[in-house]
CSV table of N, CA and C in Angstrom, one decimal:
chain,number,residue,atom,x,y,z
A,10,UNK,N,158.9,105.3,98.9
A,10,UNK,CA,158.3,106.3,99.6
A,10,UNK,C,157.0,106.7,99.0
A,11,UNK,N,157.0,106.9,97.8
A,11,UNK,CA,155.7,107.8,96.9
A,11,UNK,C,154.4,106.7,97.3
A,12,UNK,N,155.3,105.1,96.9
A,12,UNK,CA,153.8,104.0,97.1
A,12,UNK,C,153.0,103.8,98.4
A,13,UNK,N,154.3,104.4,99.5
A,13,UNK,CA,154.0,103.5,101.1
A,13,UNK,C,152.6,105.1,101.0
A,14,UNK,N,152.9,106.2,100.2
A,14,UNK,CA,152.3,107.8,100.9
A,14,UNK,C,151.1,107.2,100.0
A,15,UNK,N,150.9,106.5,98.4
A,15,UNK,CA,150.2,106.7,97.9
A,15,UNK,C,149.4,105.6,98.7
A,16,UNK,N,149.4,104.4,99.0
A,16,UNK,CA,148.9,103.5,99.9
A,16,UNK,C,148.2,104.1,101.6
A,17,UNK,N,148.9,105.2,101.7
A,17,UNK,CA,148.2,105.7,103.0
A,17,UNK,C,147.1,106.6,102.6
A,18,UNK,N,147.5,107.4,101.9
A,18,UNK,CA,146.2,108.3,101.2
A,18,UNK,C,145.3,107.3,100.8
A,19,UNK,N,145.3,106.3,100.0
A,19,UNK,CA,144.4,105.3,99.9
A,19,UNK,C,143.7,104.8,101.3
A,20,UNK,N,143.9,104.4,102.0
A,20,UNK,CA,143.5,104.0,103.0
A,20,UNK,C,142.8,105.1,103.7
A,21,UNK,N,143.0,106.5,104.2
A,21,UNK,CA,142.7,107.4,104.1
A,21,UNK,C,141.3,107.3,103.9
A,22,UNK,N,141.4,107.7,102.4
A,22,UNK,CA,140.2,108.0,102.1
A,22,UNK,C,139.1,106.9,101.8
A,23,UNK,N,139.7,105.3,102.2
A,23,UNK,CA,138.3,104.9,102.1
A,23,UNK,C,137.8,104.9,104.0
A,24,UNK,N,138.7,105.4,104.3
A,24,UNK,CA,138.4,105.3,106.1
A,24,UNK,C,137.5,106.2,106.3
A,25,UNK,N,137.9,107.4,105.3
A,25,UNK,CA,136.2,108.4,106.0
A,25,UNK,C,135.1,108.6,105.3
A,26,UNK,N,134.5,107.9,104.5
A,26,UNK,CA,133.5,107.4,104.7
A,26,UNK,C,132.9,106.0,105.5
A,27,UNK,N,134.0,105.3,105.8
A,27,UNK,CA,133.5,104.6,106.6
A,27,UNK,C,133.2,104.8,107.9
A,28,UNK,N,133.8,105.8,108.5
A,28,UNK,CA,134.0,106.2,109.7
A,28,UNK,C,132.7,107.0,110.1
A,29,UNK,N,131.8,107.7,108.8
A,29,UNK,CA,130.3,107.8,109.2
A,29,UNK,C,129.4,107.2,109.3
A,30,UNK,N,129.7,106.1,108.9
A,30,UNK,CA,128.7,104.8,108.8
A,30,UNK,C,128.8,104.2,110.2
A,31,UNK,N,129.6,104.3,111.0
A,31,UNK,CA,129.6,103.7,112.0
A,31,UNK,C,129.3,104.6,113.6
A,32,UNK,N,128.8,105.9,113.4
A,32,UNK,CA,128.2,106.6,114.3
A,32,UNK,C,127.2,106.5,114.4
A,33,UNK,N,126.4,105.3,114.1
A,33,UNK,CA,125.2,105.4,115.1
A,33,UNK,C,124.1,106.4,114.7
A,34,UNK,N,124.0,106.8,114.0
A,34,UNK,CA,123.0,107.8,112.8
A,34,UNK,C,123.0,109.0,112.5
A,35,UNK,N,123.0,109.9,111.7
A,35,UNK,CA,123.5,111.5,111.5
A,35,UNK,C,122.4,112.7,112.6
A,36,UNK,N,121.6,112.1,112.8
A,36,UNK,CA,120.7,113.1,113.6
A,36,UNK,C,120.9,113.8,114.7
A,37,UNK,N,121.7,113.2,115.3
A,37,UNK,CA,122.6,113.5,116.8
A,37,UNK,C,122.9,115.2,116.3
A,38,UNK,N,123.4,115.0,115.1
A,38,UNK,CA,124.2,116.3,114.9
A,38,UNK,C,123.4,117.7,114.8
A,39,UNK,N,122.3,117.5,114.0
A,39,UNK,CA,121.6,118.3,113.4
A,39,UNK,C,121.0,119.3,114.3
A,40,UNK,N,121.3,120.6,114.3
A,40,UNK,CA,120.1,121.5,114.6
A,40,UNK,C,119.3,121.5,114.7
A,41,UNK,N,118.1,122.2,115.5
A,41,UNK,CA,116.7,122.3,115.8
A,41,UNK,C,116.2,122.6,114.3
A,42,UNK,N,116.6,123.7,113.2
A,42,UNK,CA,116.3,123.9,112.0
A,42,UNK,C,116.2,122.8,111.4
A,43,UNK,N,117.8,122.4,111.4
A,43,UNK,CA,117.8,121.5,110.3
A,43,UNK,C,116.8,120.1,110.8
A,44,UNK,N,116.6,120.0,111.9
A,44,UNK,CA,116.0,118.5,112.5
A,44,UNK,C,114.2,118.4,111.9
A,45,UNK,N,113.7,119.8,112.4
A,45,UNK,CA,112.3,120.7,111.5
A,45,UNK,C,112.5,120.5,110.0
A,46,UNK,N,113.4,120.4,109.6
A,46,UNK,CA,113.4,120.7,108.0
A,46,UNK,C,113.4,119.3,107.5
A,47,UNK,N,114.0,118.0,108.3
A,47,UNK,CA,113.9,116.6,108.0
A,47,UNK,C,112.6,116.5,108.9
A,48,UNK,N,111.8,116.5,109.7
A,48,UNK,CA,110.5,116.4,110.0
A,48,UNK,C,109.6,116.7,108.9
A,49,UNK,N,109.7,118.3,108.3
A,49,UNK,CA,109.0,118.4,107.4
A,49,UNK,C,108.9,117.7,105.8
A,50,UNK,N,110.0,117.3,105.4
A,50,UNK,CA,110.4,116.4,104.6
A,50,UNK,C,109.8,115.4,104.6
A,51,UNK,N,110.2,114.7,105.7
A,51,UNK,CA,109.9,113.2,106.1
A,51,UNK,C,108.1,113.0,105.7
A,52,UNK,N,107.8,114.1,106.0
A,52,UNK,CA,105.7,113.7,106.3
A,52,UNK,C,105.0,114.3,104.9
A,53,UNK,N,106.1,115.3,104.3
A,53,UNK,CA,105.6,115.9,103.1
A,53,UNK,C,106.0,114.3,101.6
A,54,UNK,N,106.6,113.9,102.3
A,54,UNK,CA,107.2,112.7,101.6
A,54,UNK,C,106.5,111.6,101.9
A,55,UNK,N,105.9,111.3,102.6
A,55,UNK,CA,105.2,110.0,102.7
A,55,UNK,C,103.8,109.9,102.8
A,56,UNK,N,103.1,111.3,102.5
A,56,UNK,CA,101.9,111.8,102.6
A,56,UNK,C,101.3,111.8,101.1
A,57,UNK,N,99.7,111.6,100.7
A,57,UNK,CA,99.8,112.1,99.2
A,57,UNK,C,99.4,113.7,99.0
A,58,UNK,N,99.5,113.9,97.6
A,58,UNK,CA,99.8,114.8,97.3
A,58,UNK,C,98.4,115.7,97.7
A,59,UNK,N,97.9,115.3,98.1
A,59,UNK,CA,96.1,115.6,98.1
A,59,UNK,C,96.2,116.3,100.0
A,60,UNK,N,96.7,115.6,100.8
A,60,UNK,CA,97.0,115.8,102.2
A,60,UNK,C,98.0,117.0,102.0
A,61,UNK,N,99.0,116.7,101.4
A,61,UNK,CA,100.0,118.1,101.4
A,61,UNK,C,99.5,119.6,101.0
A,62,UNK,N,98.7,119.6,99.8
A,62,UNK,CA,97.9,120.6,99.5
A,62,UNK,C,96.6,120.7,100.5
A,63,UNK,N,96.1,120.0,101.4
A,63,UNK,CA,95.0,120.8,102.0
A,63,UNK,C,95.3,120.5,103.4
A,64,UNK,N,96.4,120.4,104.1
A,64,UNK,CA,96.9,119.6,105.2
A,64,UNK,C,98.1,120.2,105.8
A,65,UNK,N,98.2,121.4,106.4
A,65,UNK,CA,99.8,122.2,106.1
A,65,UNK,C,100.1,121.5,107.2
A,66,UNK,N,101.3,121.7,106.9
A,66,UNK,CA,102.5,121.1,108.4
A,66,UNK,C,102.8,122.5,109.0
A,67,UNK,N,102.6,122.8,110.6
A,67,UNK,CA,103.2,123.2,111.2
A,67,UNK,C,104.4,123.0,111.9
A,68,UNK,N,105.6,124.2,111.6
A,68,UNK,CA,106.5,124.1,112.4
A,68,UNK,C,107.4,125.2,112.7
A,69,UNK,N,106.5,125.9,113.5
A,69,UNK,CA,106.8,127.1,114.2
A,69,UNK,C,104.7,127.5,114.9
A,70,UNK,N,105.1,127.7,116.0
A,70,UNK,CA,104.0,128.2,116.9
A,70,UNK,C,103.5,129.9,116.8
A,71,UNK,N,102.9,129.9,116.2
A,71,UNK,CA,102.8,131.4,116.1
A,71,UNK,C,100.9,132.2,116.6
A,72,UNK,N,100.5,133.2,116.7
A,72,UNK,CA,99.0,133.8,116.4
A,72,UNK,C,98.4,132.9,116.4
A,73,UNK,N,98.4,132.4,115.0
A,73,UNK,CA,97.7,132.1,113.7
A,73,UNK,C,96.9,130.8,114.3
A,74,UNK,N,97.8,129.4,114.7
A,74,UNK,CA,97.9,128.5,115.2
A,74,UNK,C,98.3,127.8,116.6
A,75,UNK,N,98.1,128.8,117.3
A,75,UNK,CA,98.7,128.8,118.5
A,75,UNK,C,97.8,127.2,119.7
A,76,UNK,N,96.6,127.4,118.9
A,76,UNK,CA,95.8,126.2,119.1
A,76,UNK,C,96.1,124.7,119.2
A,77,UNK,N,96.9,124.7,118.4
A,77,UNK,CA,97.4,123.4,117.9
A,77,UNK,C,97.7,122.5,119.2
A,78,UNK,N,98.8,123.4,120.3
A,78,UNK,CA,99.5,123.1,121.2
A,78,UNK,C,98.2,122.7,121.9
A,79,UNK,N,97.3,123.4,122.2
A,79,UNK,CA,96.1,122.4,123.1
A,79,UNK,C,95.1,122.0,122.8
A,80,UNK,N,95.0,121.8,121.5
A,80,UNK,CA,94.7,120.2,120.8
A,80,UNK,C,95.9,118.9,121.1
A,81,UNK,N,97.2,119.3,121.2
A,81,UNK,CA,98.2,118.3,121.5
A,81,UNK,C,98.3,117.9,122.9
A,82,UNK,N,98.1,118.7,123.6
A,82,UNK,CA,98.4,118.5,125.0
A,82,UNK,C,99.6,119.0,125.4
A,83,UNK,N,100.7,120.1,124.3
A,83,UNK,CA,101.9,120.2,124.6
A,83,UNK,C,101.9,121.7,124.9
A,84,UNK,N,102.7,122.4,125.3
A,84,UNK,CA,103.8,123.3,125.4
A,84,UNK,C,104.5,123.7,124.6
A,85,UNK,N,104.8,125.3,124.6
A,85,UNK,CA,106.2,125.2,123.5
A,85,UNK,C,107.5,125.0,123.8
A,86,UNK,N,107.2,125.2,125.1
A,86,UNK,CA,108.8,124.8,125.7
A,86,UNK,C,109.4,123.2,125.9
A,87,UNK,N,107.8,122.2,125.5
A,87,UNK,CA,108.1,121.0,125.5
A,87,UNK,C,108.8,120.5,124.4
A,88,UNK,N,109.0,121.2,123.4
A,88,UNK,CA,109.7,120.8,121.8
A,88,UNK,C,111.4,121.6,121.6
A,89,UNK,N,111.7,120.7,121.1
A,89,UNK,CA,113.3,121.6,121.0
A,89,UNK,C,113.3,121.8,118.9
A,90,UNK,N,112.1,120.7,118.8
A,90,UNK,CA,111.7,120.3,117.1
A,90,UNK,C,110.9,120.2,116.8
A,91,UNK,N,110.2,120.4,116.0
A,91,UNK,CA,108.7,120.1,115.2
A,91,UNK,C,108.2,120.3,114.0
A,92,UNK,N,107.3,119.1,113.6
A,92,UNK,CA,106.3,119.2,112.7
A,92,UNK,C,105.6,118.5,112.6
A,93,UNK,N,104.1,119.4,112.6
A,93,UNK,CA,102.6,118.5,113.2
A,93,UNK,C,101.7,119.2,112.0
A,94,UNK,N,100.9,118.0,111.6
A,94,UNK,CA,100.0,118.3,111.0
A,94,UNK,C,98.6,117.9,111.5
A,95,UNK,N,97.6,118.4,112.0
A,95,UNK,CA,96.4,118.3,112.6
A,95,UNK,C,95.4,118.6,112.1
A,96,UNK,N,94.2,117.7,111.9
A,96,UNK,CA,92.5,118.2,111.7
A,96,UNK,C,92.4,119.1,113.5
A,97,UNK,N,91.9,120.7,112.7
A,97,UNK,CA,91.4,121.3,113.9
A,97,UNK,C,89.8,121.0,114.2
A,98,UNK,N,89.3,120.4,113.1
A,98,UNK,CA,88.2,120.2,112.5
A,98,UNK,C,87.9,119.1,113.2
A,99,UNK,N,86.9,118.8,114.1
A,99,UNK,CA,86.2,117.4,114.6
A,99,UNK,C,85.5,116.5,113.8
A,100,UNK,N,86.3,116.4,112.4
A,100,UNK,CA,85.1,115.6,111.4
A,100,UNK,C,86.0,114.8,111.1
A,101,UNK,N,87.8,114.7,111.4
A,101,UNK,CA,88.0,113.8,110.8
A,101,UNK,C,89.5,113.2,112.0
A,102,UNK,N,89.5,112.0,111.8
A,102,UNK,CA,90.9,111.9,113.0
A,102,UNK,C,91.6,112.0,112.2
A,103,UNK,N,92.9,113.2,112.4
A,103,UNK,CA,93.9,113.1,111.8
A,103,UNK,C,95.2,113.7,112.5
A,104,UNK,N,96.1,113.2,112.1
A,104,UNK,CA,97.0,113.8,113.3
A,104,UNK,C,98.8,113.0,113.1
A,105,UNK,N,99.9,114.2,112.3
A,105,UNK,CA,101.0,113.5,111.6
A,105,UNK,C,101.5,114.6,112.5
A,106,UNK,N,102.7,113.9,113.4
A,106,UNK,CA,103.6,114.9,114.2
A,106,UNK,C,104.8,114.0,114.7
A,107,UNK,N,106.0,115.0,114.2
A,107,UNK,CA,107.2,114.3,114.3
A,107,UNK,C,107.7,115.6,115.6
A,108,UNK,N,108.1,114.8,116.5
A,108,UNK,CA,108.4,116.1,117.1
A,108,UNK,C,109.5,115.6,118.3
A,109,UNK,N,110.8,116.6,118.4
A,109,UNK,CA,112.0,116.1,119.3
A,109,UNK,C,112.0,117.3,120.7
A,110,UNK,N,111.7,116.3,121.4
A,110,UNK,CA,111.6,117.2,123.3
A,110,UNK,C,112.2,117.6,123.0
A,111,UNK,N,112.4,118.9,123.8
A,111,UNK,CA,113.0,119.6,124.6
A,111,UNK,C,114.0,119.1,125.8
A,112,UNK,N,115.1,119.0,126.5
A,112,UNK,CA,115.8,118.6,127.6
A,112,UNK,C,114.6,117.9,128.7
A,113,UNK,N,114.9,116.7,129.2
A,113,UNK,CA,113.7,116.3,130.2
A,113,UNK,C,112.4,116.3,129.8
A,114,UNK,N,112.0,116.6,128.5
A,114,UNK,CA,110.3,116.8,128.1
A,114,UNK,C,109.5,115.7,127.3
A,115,UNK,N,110.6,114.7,127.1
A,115,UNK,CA,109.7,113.6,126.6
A,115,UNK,C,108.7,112.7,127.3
A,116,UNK,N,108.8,112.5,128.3
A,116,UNK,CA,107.8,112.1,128.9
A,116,UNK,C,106.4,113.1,129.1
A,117,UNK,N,106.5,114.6,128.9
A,117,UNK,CA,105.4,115.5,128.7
A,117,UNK,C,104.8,115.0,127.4
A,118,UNK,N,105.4,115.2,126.3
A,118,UNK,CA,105.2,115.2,125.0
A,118,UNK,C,104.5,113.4,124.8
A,119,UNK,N,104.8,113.1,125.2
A,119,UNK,CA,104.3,111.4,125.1
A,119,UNK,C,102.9,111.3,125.6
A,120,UNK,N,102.9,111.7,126.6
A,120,UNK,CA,101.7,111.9,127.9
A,120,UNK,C,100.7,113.2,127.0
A,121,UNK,N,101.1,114.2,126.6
A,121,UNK,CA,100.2,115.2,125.5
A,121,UNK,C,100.1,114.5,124.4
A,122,UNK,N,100.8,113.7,123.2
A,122,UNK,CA,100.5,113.2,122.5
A,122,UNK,C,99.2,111.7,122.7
A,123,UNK,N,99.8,111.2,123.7
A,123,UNK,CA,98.4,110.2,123.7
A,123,UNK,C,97.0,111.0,124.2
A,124,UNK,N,97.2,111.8,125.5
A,124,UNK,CA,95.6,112.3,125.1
A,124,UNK,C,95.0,113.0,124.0
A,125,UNK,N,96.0,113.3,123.5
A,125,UNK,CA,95.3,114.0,121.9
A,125,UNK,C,94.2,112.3,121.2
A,126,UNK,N,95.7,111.6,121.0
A,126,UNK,CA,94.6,110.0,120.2
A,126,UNK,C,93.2,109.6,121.2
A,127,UNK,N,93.3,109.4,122.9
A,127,UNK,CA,92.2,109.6,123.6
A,127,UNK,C,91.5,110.3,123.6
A,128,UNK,N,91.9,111.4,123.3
A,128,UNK,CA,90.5,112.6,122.5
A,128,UNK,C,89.8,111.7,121.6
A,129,UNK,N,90.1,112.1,120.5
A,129,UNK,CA,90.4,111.6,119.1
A,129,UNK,C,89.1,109.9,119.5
A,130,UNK,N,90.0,109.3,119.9
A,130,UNK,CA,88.9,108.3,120.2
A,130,UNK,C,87.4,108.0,120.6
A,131,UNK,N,87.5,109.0,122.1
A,131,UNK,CA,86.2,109.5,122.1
A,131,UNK,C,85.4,110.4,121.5
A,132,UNK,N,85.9,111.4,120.6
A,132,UNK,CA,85.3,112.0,119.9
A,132,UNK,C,84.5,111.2,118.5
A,133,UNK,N,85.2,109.9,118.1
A,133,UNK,CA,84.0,109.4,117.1
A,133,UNK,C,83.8,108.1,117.7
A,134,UNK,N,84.0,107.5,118.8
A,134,UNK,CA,83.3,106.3,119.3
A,134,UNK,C,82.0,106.2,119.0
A,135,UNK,N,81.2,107.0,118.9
A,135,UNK,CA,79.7,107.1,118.7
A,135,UNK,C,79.5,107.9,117.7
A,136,UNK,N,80.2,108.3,116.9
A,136,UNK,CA,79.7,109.0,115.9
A,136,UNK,C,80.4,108.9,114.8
A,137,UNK,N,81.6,108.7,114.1
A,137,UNK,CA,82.2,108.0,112.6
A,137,UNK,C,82.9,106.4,113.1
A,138,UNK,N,82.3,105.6,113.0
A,138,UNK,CA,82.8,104.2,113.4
A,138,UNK,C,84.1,104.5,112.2
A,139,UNK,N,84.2,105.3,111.1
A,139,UNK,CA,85.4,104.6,110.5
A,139,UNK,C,86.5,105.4,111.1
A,140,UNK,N,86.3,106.8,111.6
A,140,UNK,CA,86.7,107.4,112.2
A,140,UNK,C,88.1,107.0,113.6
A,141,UNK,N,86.9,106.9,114.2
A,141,UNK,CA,87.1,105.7,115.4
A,141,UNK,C,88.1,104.8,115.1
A,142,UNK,N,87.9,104.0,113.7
A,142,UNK,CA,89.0,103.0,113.7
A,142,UNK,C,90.4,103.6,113.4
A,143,UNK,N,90.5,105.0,112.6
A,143,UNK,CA,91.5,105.4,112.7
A,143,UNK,C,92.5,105.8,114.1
A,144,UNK,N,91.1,106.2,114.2
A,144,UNK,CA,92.1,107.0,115.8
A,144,UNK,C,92.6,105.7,116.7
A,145,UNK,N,91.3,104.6,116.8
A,145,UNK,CA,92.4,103.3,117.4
A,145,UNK,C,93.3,102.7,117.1
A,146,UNK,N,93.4,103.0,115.6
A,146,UNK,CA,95.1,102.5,115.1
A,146,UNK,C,96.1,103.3,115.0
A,147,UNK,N,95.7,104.3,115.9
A,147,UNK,CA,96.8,105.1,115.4
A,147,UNK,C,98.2,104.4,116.2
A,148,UNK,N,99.5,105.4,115.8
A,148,UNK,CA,100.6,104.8,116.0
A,148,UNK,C,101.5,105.7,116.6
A,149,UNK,N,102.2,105.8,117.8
A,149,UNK,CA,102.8,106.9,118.6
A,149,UNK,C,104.1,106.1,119.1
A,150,UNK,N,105.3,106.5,118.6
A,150,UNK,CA,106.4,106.0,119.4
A,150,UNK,C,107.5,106.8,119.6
A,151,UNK,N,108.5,106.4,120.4
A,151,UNK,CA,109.3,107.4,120.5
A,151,UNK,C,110.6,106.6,119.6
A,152,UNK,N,111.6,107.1,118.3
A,152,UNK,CA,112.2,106.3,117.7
A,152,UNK,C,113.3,106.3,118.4
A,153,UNK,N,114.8,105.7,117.7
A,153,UNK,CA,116.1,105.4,118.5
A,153,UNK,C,117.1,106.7,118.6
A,154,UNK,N,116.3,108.3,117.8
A,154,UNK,CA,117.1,109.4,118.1
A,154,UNK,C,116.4,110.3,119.1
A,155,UNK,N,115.4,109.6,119.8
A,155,UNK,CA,114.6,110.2,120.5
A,155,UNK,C,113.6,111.2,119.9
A,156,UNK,N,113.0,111.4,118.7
A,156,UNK,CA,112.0,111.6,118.2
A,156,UNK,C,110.6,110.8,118.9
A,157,UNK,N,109.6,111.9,119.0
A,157,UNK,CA,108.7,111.4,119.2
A,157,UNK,C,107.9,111.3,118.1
A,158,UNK,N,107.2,109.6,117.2
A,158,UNK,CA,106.3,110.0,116.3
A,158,UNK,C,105.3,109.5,116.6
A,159,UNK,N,103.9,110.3,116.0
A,159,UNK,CA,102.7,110.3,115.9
A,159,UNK,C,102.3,110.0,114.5
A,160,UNK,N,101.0,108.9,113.9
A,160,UNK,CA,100.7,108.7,112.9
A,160,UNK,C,99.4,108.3,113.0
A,161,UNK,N,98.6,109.4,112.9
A,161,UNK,CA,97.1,108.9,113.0
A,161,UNK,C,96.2,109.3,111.4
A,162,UNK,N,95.8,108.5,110.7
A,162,UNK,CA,95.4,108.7,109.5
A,162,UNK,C,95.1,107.3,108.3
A,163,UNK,N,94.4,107.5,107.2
A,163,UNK,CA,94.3,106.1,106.9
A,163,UNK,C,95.6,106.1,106.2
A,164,UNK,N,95.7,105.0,106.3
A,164,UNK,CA,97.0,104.3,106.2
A,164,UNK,C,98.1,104.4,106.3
A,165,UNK,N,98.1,104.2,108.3
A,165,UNK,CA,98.9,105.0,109.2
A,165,UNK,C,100.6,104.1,109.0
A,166,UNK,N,100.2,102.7,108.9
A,166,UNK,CA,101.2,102.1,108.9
A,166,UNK,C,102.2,102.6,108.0
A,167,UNK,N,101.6,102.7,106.3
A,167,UNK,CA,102.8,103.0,105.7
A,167,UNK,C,103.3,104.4,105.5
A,168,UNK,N,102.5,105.7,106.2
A,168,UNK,CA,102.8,106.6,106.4
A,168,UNK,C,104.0,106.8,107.4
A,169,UNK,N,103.6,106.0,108.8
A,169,UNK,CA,104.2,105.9,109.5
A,169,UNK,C,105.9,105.4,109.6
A,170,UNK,N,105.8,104.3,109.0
A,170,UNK,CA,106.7,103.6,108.0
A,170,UNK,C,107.9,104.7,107.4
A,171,UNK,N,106.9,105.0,106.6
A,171,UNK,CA,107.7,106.0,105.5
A,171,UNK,C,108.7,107.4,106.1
A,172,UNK,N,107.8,108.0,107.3
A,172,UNK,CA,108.7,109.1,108.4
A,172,UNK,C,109.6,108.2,108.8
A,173,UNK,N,109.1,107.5,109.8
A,173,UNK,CA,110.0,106.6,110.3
A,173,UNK,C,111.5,106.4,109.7
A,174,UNK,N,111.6,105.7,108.3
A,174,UNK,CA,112.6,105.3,107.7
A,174,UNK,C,113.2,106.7,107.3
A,175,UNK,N,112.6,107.5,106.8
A,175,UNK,CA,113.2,108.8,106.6
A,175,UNK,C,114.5,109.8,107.4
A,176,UNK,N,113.6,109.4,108.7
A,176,UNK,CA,114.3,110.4,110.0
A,176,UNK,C,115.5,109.1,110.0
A,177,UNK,N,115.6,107.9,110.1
A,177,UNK,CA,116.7,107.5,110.5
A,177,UNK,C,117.3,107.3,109.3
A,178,UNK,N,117.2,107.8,108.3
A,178,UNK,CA,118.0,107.6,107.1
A,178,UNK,C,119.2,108.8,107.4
A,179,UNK,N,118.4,109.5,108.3
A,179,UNK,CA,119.5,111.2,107.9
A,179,UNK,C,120.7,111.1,108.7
């Protein structure tokens, strides 16, 4: 009796950790906080240290910044999550935003996120060709938890990359 109980408790416990590994990714779960707090992670993490100090991440809409939203093209009611970092400044393309709709709003958020890089585009076509080339590489997708990301900046890929893997790590 003790072996068959010690043999089940064995089995037991290697079943629950298995049993998270096969849900399909931890994000589903998380809070609007906690989802903001892996956004802000993710971009303060894959950014250098030079961007984080003069580069703040927004994630909360307030006075101060309330701008941001139309430079994005978005709403506040189009986010249920966020964190965006943006040149308000027309001197440089830049533009890091991890951000999870609202019910029904991803297709808003997609549609305000590309005109922002269409801005962005025309705003150095004629005037920073290196500019320019950032904003046309930039990188906008929606991931497999329904995050929408945005990565406009030099060296969007491994930034991009870097959120990317982060958010689906959690």
């Amino acid at each position: 009796m003790k072996r068959t109980l010690a043999l089940l408790l064995s089995l037991l416990a290697l079943a629950a950790p298995l049993s998270g590994c096969t849900s399909g990714g931890g994000t589903a779960s998380l809070t609007a906080e906690e989802r903001t707090q892996l956004y802000r992670t993710a971009i303060e993490e894959a950014r250098s240290a030079e961007d984080n100090e003069y580069r703040p991440i927004d994630t909360e809409i307030g006075p101060s910044n309330e701008y941001i939203l139309g430079l994005l093209g978005l709403a506040e009611e189009d986010m249920s999550a966020f964190a965006v970092s943006v040149s308000a400044m027309n001197v440089q393309a830049y533009g890091v935003a991890a951000i999870y709709p609202a019910e029904g709003r991803a297709d808003a958020v997609l549609e305000g996120l590309e005109g922002f890089v269409a801005q962005q585009r025309q705003n150095f076509q004629n005037y920073l060709a290196d500019q320019y080339d950032i904003a046309n590489s930039a990188r906008l997708e929606t991931l497999e938890d329904g995050t929408v990301l945005l990565v406009m900046c030099e060296g969007q890929d491994g930034v991009f990359d870097a959120i990317r893997d982060r958010i689906e790590a959690a």
